[in-house]
GROMACS .gro file of C-alpha atoms in nm:
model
  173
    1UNK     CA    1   7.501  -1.709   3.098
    2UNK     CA    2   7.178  -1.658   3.291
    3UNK     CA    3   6.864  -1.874   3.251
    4UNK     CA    4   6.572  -1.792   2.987
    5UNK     CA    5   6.227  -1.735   3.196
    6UNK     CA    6   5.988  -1.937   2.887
    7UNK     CA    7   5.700  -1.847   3.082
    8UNK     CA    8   5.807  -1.499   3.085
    9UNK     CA    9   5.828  -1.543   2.656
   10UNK     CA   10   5.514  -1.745   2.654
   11UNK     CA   11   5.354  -1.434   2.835
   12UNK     CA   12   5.488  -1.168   2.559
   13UNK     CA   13   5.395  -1.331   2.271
   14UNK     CA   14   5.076  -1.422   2.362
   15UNK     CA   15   4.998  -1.079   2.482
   16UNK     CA   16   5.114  -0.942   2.153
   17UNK     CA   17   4.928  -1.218   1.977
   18UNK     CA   18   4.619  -1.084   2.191
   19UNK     CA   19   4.650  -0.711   2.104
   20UNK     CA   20   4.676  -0.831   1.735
   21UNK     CA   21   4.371  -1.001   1.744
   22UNK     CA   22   4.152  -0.724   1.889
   23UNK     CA   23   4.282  -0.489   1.664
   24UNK     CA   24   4.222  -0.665   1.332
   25UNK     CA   25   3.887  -0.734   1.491
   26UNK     CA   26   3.782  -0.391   1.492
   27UNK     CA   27   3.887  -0.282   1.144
   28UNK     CA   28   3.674  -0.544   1.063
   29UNK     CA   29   3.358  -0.389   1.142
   30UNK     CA   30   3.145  -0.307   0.845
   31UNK     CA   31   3.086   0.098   0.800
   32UNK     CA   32   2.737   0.062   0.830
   33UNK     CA   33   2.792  -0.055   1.130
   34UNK     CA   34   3.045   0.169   1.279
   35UNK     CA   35   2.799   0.460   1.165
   36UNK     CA   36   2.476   0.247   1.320
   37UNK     CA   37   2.703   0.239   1.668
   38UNK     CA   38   2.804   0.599   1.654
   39UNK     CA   39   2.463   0.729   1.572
   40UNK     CA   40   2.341   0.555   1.849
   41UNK     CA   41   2.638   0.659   2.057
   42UNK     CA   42   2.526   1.017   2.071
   43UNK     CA   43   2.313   1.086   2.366
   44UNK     CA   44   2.047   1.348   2.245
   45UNK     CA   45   1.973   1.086   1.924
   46UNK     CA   46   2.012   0.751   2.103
   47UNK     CA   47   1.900   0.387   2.003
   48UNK     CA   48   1.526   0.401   2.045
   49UNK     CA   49   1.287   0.590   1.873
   50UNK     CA   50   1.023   0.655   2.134
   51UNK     CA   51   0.769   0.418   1.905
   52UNK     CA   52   0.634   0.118   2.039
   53UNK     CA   53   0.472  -0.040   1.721
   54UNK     CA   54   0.701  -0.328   1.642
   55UNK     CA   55   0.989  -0.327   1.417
   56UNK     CA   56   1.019   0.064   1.449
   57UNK     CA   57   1.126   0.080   1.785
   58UNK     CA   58   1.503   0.119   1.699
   59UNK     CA   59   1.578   0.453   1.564
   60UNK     CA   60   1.817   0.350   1.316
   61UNK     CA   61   1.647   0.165   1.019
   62UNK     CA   62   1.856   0.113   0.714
   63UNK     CA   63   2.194   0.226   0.630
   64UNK     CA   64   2.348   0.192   0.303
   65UNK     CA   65   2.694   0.310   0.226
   66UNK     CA   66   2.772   0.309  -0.125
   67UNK     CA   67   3.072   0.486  -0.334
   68UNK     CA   68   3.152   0.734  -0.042
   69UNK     CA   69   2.755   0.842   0.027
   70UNK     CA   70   2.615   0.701   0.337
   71UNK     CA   71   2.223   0.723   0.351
   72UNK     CA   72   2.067   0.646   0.651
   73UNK     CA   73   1.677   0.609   0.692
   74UNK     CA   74   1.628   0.695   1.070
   75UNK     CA   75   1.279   0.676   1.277
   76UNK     CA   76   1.179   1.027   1.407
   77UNK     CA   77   1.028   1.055   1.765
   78UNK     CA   78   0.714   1.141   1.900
   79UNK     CA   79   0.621   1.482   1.963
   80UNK     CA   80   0.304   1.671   2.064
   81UNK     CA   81   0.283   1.842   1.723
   82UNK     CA   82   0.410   1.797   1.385
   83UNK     CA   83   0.674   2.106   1.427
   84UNK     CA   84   0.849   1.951   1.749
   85UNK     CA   85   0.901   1.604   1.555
   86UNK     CA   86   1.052   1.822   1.261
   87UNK     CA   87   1.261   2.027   1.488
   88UNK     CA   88   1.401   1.726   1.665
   89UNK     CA   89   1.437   1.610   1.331
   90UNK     CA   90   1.680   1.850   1.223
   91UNK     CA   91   1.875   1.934   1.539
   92UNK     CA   92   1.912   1.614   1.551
   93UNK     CA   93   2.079   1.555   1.208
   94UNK     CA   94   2.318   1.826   1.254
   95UNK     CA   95   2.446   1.623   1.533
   96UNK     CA   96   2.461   1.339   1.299
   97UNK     CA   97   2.636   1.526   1.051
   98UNK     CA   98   2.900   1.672   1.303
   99UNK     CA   99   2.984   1.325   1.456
  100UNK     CA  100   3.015   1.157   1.096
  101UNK     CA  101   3.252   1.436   0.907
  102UNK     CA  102   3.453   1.508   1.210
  103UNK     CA  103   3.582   1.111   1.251
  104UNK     CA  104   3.860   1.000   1.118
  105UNK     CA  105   3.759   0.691   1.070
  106UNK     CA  106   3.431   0.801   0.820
  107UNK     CA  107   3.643   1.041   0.654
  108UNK     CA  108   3.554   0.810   0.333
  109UNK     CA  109   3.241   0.918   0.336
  110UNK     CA  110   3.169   1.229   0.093
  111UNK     CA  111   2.785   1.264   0.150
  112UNK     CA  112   2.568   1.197   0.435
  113UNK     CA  113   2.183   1.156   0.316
  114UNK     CA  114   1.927   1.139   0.573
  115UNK     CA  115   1.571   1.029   0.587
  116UNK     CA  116   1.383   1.072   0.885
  117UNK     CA  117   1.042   0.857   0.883
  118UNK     CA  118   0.787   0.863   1.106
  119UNK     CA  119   0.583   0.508   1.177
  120UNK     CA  120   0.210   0.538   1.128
  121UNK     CA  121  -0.072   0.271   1.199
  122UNK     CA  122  -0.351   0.236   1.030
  123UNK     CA  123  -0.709   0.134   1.137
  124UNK     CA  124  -0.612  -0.208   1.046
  125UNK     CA  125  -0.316  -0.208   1.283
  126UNK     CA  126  -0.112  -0.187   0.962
  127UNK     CA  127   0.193   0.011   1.051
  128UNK     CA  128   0.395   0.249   0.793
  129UNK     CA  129   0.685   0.437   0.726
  130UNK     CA  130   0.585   0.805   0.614
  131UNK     CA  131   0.888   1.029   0.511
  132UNK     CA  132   0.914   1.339   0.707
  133UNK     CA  133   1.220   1.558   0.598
  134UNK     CA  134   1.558   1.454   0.404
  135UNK     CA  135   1.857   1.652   0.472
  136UNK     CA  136   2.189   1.583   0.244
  137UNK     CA  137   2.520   1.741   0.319
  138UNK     CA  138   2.824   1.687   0.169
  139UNK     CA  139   3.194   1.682   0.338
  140UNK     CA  140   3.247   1.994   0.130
  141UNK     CA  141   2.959   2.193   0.312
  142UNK     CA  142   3.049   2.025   0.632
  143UNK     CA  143   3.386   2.154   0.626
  144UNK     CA  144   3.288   2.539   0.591
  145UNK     CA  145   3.050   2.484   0.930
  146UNK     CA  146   3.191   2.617   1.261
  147UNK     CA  147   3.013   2.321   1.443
  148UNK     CA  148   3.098   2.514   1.761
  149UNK     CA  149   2.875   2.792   1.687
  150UNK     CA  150   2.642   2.657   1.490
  151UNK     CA  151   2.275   2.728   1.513
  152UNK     CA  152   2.091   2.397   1.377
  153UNK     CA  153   1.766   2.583   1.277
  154UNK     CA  154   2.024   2.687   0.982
  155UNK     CA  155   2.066   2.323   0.887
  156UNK     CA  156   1.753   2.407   0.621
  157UNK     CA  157   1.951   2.670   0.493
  158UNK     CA  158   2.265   2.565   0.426
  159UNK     CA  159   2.225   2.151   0.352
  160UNK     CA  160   2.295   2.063  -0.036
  161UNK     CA  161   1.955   1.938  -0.061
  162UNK     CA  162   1.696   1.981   0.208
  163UNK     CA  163   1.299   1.828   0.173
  164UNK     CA  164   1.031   1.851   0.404
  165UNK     CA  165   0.701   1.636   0.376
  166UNK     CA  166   0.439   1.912   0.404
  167UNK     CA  167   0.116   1.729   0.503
  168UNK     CA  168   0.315   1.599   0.832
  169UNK     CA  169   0.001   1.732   1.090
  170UNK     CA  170  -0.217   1.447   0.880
  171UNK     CA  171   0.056   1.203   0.980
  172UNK     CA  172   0.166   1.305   1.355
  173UNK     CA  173  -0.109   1.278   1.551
   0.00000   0.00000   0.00000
């Protein structure tokens, strides 16, 4: 009968004890912050707004997830006009909308609500978040769209509820 290598055991289970670990770790991340990290994950959207008044230079601001419907309040960027921050806006959410409902891991969620704000000082250096548009699509919708193909101008069109704030040239300027 040969000898038993301990270390060699010691190794195993402490590897598989290891792997465990790291595992249970990351089904333990809250969904809000799964969909903070992927949001931020995708290039064209990113972490940072483009804003450099304080507290609104992170692009995500809130997320709620509540009986399957997420609803994310994001910070729009900066544009020269009012129509390039709604564009961005919206091209923009469809790539939100794409990365959420094609996961596996958020197919839990049912509806994806988002608000995009845009942060506005006042004379007083008071600074405010002004709603700009709100798209909502549901996992139904989502699952008729040929993301491949799809032209995000047509995002207005076909979201379950679409809402656009129209006295945006007061507030980007």
């Amino acid at each position: 009968m040969g000898k038993v290598n301990y270390g060699l055991f010691v190794l195993i289970m402490f590897s598989l004890l290891l792997v465990g670990c790291i595992g249970a770790e990351s089904d333990s991340i809250p969904m809000q912050e799964q969909i903070r990290l992927r949001i931020e994950s995708i290039s064209k959207v990113g972490k940072l707004s483009g804003h450099h008044i304080s507290g609104h230079k992170n692009r995500v601001q809130d997320i709620t997830v509540e009986n399957g419907e997420a609803v994310l309040k994001l910070i729009a960027s900066p544009d020269f006009n009012a129509d390039g921050v709604l564009s961005l806006a919206i091209d923009r959410s469809a790539l939100i909308f794409k990365a959420l409902f094609q996961e596996e891991r958020f197919a839990t969620l049912n509806e994806v609500l988002i608000e995009w704000c845009y942060p506005v000082t006042n004379i007083k250096g008071h600074a405010s978040l002004y709603p700009l548009v709100v798209i909502k699509l549901s996992r139904t919708t989502a699952t008729t769209i040929n993301w491949a193909n799809f032209t995000t101008a047509n995002l207005v069109s076909i979201a379950d509820h679409y809402w656009e704030n129209l006295n945006t040239e007061e507030l980007v300027q």
